[in-house]
Short mmCIF file of C-alpha atoms in Angstrom, two decimals:
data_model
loop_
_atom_site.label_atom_id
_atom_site.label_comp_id
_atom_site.label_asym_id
_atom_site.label_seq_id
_atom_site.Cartn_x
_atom_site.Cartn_y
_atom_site.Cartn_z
CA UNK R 1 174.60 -94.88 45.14
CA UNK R 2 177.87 -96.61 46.17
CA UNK R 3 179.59 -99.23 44.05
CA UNK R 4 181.06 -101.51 45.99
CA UNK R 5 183.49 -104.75 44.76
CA UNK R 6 183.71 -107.52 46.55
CA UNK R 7 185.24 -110.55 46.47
CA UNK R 8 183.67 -113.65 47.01
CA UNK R 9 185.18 -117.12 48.44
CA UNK R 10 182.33 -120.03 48.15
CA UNK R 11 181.64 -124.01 47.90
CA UNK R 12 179.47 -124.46 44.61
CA UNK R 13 178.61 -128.00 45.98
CA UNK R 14 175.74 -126.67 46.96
CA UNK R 15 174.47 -123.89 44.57
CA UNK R 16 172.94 -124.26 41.10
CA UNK R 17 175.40 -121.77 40.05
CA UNK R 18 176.61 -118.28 40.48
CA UNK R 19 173.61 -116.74 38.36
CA UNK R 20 170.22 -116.05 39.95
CA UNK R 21 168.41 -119.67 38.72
CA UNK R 22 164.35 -120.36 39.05
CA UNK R 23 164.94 -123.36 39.92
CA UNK R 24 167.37 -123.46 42.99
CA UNK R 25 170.01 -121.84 45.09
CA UNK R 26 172.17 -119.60 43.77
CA UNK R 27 175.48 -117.37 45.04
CA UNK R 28 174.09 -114.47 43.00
CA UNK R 29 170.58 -114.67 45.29
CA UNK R 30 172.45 -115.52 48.83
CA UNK R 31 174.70 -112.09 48.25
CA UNK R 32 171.62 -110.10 47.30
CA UNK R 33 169.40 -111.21 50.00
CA UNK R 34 172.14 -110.83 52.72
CA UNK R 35 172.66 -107.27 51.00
CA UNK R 36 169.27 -106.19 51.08
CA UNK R 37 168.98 -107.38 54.25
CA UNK R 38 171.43 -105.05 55.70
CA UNK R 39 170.17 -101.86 53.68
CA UNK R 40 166.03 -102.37 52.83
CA UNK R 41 167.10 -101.81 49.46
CA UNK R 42 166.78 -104.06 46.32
CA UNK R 43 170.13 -105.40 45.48
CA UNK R 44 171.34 -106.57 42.43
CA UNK R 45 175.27 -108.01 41.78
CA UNK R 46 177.17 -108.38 38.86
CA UNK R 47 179.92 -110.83 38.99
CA UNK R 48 182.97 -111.48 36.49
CA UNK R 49 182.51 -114.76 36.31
CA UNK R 50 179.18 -116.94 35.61
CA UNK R 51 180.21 -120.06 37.44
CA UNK R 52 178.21 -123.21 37.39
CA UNK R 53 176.59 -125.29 39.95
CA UNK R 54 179.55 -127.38 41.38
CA UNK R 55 181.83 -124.85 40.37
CA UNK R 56 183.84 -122.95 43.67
CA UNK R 57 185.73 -119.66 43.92
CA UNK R 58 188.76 -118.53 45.83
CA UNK R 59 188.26 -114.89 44.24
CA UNK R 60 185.57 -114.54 42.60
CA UNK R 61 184.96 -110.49 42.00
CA UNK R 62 181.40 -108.97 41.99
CA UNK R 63 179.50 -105.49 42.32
CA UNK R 64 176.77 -103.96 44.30
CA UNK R 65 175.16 -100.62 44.14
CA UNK R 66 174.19 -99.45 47.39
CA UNK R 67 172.13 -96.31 48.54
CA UNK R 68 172.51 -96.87 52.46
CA UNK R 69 175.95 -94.78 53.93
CA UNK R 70 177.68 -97.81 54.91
CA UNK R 71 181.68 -98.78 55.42
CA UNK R 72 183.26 -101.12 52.99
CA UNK R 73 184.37 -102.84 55.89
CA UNK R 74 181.08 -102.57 58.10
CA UNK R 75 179.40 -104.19 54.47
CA UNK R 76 181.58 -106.74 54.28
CA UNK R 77 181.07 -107.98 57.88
CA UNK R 78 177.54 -107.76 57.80
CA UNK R 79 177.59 -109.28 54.46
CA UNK R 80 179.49 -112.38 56.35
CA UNK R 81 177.04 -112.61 59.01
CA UNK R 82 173.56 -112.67 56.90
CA UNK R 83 175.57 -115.04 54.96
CA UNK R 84 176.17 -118.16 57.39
CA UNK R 85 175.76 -120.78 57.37
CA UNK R 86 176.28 -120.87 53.58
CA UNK R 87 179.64 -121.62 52.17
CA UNK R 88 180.22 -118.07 50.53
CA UNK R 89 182.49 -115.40 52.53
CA UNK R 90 183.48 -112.06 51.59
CA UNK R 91 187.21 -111.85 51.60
CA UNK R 92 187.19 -107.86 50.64
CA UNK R 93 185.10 -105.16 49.89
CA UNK R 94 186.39 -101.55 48.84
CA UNK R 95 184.54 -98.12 47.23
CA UNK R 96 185.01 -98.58 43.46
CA UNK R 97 183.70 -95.57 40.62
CA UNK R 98 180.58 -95.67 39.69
CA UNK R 99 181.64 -96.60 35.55
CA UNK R 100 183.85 -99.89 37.11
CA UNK R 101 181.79 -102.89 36.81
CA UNK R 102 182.79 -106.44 37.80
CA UNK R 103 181.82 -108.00 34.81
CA UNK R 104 182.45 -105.63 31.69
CA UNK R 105 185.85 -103.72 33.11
CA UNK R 106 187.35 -107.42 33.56
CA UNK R 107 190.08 -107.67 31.50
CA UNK R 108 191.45 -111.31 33.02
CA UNK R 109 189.81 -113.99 34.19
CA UNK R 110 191.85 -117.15 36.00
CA UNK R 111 190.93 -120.98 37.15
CA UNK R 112 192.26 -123.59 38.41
CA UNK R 113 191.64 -127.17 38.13
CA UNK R 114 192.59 -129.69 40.42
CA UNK R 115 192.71 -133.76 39.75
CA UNK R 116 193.27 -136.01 42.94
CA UNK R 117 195.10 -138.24 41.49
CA UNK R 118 195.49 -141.67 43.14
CA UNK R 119 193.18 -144.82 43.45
CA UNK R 120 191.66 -144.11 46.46
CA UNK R 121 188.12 -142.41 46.90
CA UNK R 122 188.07 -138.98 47.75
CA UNK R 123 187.28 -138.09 51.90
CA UNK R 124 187.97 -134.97 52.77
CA UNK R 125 188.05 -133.00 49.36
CA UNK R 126 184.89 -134.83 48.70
CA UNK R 127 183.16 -132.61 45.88
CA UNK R 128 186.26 -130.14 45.62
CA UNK R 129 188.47 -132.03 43.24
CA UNK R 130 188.07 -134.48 40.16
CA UNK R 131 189.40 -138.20 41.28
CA UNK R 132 191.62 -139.60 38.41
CA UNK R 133 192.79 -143.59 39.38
CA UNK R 134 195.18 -143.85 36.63
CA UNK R 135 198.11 -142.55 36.19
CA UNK R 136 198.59 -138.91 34.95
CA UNK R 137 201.64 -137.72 33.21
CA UNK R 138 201.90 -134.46 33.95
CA UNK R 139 204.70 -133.35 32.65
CA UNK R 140 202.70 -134.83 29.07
CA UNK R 141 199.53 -132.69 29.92
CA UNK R 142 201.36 -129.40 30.33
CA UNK R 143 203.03 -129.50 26.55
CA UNK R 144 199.62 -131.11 25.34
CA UNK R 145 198.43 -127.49 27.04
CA UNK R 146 200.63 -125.36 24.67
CA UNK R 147 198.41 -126.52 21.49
CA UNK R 148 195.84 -124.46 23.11
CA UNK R 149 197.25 -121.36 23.83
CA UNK R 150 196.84 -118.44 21.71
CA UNK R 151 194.18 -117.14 19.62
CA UNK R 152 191.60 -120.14 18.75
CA UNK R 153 188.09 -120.61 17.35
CA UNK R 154 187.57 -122.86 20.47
CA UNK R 155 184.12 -124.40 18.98
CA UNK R 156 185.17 -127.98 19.86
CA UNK R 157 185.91 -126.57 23.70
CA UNK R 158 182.27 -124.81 23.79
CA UNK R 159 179.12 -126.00 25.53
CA UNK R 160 176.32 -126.90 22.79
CA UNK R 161 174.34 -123.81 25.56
CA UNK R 162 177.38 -121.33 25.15
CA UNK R 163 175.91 -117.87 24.44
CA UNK R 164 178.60 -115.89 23.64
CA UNK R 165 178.33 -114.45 19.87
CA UNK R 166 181.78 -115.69 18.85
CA UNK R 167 183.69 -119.04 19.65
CA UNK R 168 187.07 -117.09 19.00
CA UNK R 169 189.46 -116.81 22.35
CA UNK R 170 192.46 -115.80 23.15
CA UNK R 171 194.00 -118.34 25.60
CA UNK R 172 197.03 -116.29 27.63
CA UNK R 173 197.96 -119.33 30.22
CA UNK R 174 197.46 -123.32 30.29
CA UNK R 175 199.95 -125.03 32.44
CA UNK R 176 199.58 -128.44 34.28
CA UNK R 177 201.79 -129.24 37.38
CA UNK R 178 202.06 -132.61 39.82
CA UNK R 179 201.65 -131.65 43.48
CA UNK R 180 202.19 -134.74 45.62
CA UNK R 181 198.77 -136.98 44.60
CA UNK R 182 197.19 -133.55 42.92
CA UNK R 183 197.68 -132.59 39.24
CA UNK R 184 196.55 -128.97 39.00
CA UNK R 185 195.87 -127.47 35.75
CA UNK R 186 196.04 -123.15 35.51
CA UNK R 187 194.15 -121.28 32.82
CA UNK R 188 194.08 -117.71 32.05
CA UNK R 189 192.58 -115.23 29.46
CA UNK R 190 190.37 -112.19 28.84
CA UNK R 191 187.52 -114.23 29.00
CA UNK R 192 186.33 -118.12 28.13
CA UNK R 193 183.52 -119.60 26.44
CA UNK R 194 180.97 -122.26 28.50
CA UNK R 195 182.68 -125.16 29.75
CA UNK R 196 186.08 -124.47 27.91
CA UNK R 197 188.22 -124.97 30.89
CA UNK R 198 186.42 -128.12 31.55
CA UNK R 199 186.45 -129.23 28.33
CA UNK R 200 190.10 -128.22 27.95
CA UNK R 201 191.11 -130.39 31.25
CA UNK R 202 188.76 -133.37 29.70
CA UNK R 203 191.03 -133.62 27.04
CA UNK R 204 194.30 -133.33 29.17
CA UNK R 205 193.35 -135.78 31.60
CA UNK R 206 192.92 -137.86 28.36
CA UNK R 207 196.65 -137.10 27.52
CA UNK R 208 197.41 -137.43 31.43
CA UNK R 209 196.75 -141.26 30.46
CA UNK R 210 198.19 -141.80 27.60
CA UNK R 211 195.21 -142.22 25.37
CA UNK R 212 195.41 -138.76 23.64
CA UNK R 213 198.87 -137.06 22.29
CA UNK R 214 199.46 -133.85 21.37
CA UNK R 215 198.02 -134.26 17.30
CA UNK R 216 194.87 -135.49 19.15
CA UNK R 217 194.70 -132.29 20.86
CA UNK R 218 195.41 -130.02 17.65
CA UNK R 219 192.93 -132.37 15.45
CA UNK R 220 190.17 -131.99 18.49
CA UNK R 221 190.83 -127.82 18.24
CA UNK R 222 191.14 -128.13 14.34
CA UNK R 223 188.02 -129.52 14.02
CA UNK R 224 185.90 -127.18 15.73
CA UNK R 225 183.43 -129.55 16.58
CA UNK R 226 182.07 -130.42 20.09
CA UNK R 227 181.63 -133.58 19.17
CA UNK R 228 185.21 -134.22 18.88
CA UNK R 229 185.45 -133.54 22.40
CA UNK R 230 187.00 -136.50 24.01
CA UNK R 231 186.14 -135.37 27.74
CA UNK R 232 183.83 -133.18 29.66
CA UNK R 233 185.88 -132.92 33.27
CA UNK R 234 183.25 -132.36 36.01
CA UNK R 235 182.59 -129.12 37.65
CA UNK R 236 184.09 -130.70 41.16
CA UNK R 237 187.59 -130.05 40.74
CA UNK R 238 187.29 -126.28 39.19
CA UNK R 239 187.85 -123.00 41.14
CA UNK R 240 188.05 -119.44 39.90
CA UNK R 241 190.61 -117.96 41.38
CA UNK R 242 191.02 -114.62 40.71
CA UNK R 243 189.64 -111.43 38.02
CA UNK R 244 192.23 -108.64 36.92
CA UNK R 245 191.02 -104.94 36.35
CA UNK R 246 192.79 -102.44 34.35
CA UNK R 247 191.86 -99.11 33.36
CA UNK R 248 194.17 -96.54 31.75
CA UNK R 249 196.92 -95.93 33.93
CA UNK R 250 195.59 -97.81 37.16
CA UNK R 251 195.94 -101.29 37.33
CA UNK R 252 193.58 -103.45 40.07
CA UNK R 253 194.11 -106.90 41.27
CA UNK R 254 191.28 -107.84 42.92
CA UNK R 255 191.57 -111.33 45.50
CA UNK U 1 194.88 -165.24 59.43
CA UNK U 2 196.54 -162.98 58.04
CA UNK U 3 197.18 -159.61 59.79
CA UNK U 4 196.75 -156.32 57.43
CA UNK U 5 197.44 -153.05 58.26
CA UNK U 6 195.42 -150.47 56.93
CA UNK U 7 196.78 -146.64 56.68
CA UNK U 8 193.28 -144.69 56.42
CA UNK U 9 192.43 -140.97 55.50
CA UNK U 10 189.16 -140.06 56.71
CA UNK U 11 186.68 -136.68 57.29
CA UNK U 12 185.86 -137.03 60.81
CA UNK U 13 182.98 -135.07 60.53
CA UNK U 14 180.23 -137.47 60.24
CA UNK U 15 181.27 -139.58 62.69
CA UNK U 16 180.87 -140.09 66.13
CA UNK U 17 184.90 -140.86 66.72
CA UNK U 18 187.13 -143.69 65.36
CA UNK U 19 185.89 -146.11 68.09
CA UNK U 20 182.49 -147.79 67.85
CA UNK U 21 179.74 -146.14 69.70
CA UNK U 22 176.23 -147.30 70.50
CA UNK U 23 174.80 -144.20 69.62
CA UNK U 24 176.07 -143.18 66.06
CA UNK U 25 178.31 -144.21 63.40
CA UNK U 26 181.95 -144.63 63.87
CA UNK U 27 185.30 -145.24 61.16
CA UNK U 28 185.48 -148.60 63.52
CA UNK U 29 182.41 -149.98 62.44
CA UNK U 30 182.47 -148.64 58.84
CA UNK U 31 185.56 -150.76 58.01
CA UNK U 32 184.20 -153.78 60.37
CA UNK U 33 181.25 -154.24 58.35
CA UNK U 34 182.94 -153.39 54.93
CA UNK U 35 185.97 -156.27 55.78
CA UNK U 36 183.02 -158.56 56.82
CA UNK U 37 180.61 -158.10 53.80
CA UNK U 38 184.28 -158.57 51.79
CA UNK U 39 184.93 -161.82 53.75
CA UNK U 40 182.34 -163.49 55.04
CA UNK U 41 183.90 -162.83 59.01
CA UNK U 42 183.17 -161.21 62.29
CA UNK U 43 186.09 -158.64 61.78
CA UNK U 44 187.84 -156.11 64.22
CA UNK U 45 189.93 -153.17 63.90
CA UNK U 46 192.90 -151.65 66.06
CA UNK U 47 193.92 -148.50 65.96
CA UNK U 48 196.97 -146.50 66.81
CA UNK U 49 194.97 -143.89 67.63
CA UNK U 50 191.25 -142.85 68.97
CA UNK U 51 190.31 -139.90 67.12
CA UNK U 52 187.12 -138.18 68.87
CA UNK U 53 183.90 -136.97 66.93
CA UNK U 54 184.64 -134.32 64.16
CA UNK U 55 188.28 -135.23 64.43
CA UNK U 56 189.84 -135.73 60.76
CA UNK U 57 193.13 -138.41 59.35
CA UNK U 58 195.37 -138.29 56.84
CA UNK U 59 197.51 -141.39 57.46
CA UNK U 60 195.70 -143.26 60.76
CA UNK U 61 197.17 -146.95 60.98
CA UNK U 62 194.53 -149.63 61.69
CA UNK U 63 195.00 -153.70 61.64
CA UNK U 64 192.37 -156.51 60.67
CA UNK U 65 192.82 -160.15 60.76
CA UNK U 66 191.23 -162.46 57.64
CA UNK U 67 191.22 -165.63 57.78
CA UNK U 68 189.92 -165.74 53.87
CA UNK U 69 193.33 -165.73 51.51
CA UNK U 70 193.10 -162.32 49.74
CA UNK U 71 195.77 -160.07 48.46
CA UNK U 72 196.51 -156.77 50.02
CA UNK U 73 195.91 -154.76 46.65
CA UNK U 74 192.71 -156.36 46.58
CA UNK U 75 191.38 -156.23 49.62
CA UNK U 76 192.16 -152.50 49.90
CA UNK U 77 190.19 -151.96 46.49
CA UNK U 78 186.90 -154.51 47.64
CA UNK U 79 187.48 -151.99 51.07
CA UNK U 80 187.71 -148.79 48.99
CA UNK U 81 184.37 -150.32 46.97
CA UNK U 82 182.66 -151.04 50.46
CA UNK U 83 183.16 -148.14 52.19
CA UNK U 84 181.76 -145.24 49.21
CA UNK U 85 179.74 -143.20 49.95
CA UNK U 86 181.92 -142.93 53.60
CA UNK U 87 184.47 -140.55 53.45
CA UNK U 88 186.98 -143.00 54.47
CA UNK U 89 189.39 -144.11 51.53
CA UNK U 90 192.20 -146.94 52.82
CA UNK U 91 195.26 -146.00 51.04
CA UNK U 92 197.85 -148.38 51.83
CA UNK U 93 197.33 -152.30 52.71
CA UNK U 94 199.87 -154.31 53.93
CA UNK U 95 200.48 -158.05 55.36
CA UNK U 96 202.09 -157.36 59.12
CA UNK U 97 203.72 -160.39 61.04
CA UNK U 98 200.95 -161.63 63.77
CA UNK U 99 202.86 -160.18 66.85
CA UNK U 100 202.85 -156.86 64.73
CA UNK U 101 199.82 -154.48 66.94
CA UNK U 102 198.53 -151.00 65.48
CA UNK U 103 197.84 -149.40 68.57
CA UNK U 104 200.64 -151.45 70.62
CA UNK U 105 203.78 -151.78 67.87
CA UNK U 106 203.45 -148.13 67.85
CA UNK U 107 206.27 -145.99 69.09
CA UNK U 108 205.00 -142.30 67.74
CA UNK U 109 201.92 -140.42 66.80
CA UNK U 110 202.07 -137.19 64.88
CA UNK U 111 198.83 -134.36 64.32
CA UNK U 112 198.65 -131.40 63.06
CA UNK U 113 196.04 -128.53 63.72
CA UNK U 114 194.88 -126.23 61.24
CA UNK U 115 193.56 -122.89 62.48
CA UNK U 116 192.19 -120.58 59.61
CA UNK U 117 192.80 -116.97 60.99
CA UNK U 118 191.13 -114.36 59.25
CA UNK U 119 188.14 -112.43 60.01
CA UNK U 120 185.99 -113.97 56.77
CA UNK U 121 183.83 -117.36 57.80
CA UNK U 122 184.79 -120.85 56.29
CA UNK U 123 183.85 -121.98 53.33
CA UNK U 124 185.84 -125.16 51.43
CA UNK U 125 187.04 -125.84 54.47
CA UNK U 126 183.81 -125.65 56.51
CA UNK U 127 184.39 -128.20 59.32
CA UNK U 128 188.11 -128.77 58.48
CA UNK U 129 189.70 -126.07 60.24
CA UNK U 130 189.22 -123.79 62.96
CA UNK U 131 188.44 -120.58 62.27
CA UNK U 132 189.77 -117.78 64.81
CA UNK U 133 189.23 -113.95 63.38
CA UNK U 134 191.87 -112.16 65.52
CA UNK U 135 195.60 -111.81 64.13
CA UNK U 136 197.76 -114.57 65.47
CA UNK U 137 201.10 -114.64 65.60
CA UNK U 138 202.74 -117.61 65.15
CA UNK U 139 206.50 -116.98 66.34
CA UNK U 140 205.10 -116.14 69.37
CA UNK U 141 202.89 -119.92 69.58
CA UNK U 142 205.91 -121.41 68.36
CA UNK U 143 208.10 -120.35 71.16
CA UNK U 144 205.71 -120.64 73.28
CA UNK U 145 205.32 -124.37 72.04
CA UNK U 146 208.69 -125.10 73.32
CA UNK U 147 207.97 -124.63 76.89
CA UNK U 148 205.33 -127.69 76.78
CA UNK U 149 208.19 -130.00 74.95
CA UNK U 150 209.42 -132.72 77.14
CA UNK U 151 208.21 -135.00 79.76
CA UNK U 152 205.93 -133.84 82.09
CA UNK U 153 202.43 -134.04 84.01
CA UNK U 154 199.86 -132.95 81.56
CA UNK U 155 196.82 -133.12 83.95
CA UNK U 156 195.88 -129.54 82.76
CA UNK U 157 195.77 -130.60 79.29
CA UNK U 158 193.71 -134.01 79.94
CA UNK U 159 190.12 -134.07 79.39
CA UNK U 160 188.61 -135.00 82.92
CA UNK U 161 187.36 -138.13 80.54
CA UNK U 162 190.79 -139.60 79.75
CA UNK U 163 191.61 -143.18 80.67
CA UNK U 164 195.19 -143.07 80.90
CA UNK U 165 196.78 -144.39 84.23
CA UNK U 166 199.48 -141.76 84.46
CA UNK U 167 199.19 -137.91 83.32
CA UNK U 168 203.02 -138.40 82.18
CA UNK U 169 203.24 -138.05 79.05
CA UNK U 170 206.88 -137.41 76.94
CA UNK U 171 206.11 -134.57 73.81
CA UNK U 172 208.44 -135.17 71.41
CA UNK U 173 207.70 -131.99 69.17
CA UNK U 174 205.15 -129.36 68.92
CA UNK U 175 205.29 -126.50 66.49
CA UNK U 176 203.55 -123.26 64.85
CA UNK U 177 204.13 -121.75 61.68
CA UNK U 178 202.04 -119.67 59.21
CA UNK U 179 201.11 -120.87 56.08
CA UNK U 180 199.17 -117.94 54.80
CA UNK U 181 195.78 -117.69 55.94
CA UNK U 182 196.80 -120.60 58.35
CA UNK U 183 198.33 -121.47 61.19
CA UNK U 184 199.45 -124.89 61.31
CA UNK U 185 200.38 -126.73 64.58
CA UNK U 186 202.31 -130.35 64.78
CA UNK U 187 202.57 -131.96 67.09
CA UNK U 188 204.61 -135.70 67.83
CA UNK U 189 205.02 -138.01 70.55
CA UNK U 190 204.69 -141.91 71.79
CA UNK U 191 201.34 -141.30 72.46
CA UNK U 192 198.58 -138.31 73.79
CA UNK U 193 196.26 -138.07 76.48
CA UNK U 194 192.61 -137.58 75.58
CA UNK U 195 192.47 -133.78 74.52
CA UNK U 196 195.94 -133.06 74.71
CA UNK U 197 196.82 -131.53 71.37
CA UNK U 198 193.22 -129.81 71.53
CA UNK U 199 194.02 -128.87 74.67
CA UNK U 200 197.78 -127.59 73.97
CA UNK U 201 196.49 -125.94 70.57
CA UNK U 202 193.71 -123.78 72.75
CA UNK U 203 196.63 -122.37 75.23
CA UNK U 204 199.07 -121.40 72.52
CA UNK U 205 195.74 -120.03 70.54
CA UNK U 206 195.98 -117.38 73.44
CA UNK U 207 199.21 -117.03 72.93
CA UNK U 208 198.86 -116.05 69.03
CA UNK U 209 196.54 -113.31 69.94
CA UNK U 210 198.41 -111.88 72.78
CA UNK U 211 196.30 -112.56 76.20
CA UNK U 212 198.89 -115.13 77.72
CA UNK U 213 202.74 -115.42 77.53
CA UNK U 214 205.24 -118.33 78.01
CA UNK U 215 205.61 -117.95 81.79
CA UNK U 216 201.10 -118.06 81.76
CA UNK U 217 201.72 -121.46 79.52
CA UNK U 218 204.02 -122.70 82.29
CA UNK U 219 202.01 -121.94 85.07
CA UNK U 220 199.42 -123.83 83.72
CA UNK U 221 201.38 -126.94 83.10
CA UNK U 222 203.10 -126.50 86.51
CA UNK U 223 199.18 -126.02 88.22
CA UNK U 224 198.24 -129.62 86.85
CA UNK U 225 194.92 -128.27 87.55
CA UNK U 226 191.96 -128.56 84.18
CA UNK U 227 190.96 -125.62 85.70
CA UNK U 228 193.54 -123.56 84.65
CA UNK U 229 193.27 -124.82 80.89
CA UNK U 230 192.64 -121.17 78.93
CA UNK U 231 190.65 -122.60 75.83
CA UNK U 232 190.28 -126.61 74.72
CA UNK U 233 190.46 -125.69 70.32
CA UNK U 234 187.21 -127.62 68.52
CA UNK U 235 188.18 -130.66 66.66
CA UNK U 236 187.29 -129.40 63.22
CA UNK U 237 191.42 -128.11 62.70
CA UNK U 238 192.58 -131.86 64.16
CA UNK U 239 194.00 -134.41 61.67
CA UNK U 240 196.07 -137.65 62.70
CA UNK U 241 199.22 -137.48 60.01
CA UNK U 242 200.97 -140.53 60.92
CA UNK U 243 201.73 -143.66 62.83
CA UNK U 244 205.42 -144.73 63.38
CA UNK U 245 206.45 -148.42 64.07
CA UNK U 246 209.95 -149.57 65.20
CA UNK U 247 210.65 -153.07 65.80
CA UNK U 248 214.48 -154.24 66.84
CA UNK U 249 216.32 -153.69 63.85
CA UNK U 250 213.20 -152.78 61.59
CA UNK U 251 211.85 -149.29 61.37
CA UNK U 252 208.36 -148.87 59.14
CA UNK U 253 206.79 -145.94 58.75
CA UNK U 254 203.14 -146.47 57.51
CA UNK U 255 201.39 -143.67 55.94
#
C-alpha cells in the first residue's frame, strides 16, 4: 500500500460536509469514489480537517492508501478528471510514509474568514463570503481578537454537538484586516473545537459594529457558556486554508 | 423624470447577456421589472456596455428615468430588495443631468480577463475564470499586448456578428501580468467591437504558451481576416470594471 497526501481545493456550497454523511453529498465520498474508480480498490481518506456543509477549502490536506502502482502525479490527474464536474480539485499529491496521517500527524490547522462588507447583496461571491451591511471596524475586531488568543477553555465558542473530550485550546493566531469592501479574519492553532472559528467571528462581527467591546468578549470566554454566545457567523464566508506537518527534524507544509 | 445612473456588479452566468433577449433572462430586464414593480412605470435601461451571455461586471454603468420622486439611496436599496435572489447588486445610484447618456456620455470602457492557469480544474471560481492548464507566461502576453495598442482595423478580432459601422477601433491600453495562479488581462478604450477583448485575450493566450510570437499577433491584425483569429477566450474570465464619463470641464468616474 501507498500513502498518498493530497491536497484538496473545493466549494462546500454544495456538500453536506467534508465527512462521509447518510444523508447527502459529501467531499470525503466524491474523493473516494473518484479513487476507487481509478484503482478497483476500496478507498478510504482521512482528512485534517472535518469541515461542514457550506464550509470551502483552499488547502485542505487528506490521505489515501492505495494498492494499485500508480504516480503521484498520474493520481492526481485522474483524481481531477473522475472528479468534474464537482467543485473539488486536487492541487498536489506526493508519496508520504506509511505512519504520516493527515489527520493525527497535523500539528496546525489554519482558516480564514471573509465578511463582504458593504450594503449591497452579494453576486458573484454568492455563497463564498458572509455579507455584513453595517459598518465594521476592523481595526476594533483585530484587538477584540487578542482576548482570545492563548490557552482557553473555549466552552462558550463550542457547538452544543462538539465531540472533542476537552473544550481546552490553544489559540496561536486571530487577526482581522480591511481589504477594500472585505474584512478577513485569520485563525490558527493545533486544532479547534466545532464551530469555534465561527463562533469566534460571530462575536467579532459583533465588535465590528460596535455593539460588543473587548470586556464583552472576555465575559463571553469567561463564562464558558454557549449560551453567552452573541453570534453564530454562517459557514459561507469560511475557508480552510492550509494544515502544517512536523515530525522530528522534517518539517512539511502542505498547500 | 429624473435620470439615475446605476453602477451594477453582476455574475453573468445566468444570463443570457446584459441586453434583453426573447429567449432567456437578461440584467436588462431584471432591473426593468425591479424599477417598475418599485415605481409603478414602464422603465428602460442604457448601458455603457453590452456584455454577452456568461460575461461578468464589477462596475457596469446603466441609466433609468422615474418619473415618481424617490431618493437615490432609496431607490438603490428598493432595487437591491427587488432584484435578490439575482446576482445583480446596484452599488452606486446617482441623479445625472437629462442630457447625461450611459452608453453615449461615455468616453472609456475598461475589462479585465482572468485566466486561471494551472493544470487543477476550477472550483470557487467555477464559471468566473478561464481555466488554461499549460504554463503561460505573461511577459511574453504583455509585450505582445503592445503590438495591438493603438488605432487600427480590428476586423480579425470582430465577431462576424458585430454591428459596428467601422472595424476602427482606438485601444487605449491592454496588459498581462501574473497574479499567482492568474493571469490577469486589462484592457481600456472608448469603446470595443463585439468580441474584441475575447478575441485579443485568445491570441495573446497563444502567446503565453509559446505557439505564436509578436510578429504572428501582427500578421493577424494586419490580415483583417476572422479567419486568421488563433483562439476567441470563453466569457467565463470577462468582467466589465468601469465606465468613464467626461463632460467639458467635468470628469466623473462612476464605479
Amino acid at each position: 500500500m501507498t500513502r498518498f497526501a493530497l491536497t484538496l481545493e473545493f466549494d462546500g456550497g454544495p456538500f453536506m460536509g467534508l465527512q462521509r454523511q447518510a444523508h447527502g453529498p459529501s467531499i470525503q465520498q466524491a474523493v473516494e469514489e473518484a479513487a476507487s474508480a481509478i484503482t478497483g480498490e476500496v478507498v478510504t481518506m482521512h482528512a485534517a480537517g472535518r469541515t461542514d456543509a457550506g464550509v470551502h477549502a483552499l488547502g485542505m490536506v487528506a490521505h489515501i492508501d492505495v494498492a494499485k502502482p500508480i504516480a503521484p502525479f498520474r493520481l492526481m490527474e485522474a483524481l481531477n478528471a473522475w472528479l468534474r464536474p464537482k467543485p473539488i480539485a486536487v492541487l498536489a499529491c506526493e508519496v508520504m510514509p506509511e505512519d504520516w496521517h493527515a489527520r493525527f500527524s497535523c500539528t496546525g490547522r489554519a482558516y480564514e474568514y471573509r465578511i463582504l462588507n458593504r450594503r449591497a447583496p452579494l453576486t458573484l461571491a454568492k455563497g463564498q463570503a458572509w455579507q455584513m451591511p453595517k459598518p465594521l471596524d476592523a481595526g476594533a475586531m483585530d484587538r477584540a481578537a487578542q482576548v482570545l488568543v492563548g490557552t482557553h477553555d473555549f466552552t462558550t465558542f463550542r457547538s452544543t454537538h462538539c465531540q472533542a473530550r476537552s473544550p481546552l485550546k490553544t489559540l496561536d493566531r486571530l487577526a482581522a484586516r480591511r481589504e477594500g469592501e472585505y474584512v478577513v479574519i485569520e485563525a490558527s492553532a493545533r486544532s479547534f473545537l466545532h464551530h469555534q472559528v465561527r463562533s469566534m467571528v460571530g462575536c467579532l462581527a459583533l465588535v465590528g459594529i460596535g455593539r460588543w467591546d473587548d470586556a464583552r468578549v472576555a465575559d463571553a470566554l469567561a463564562a464558558r457558556d454557549r449560551q453567552r454566545l452573541g453570534l453564530n457567523a454562517p459557514p459561507d464566508g469560511l475557508y480552510f486554508l492550509r494544515a502544517t506537518y512536523s515530525s522530528g527534524v522534517e518539517h512539511t507544509e502542505l498547500a
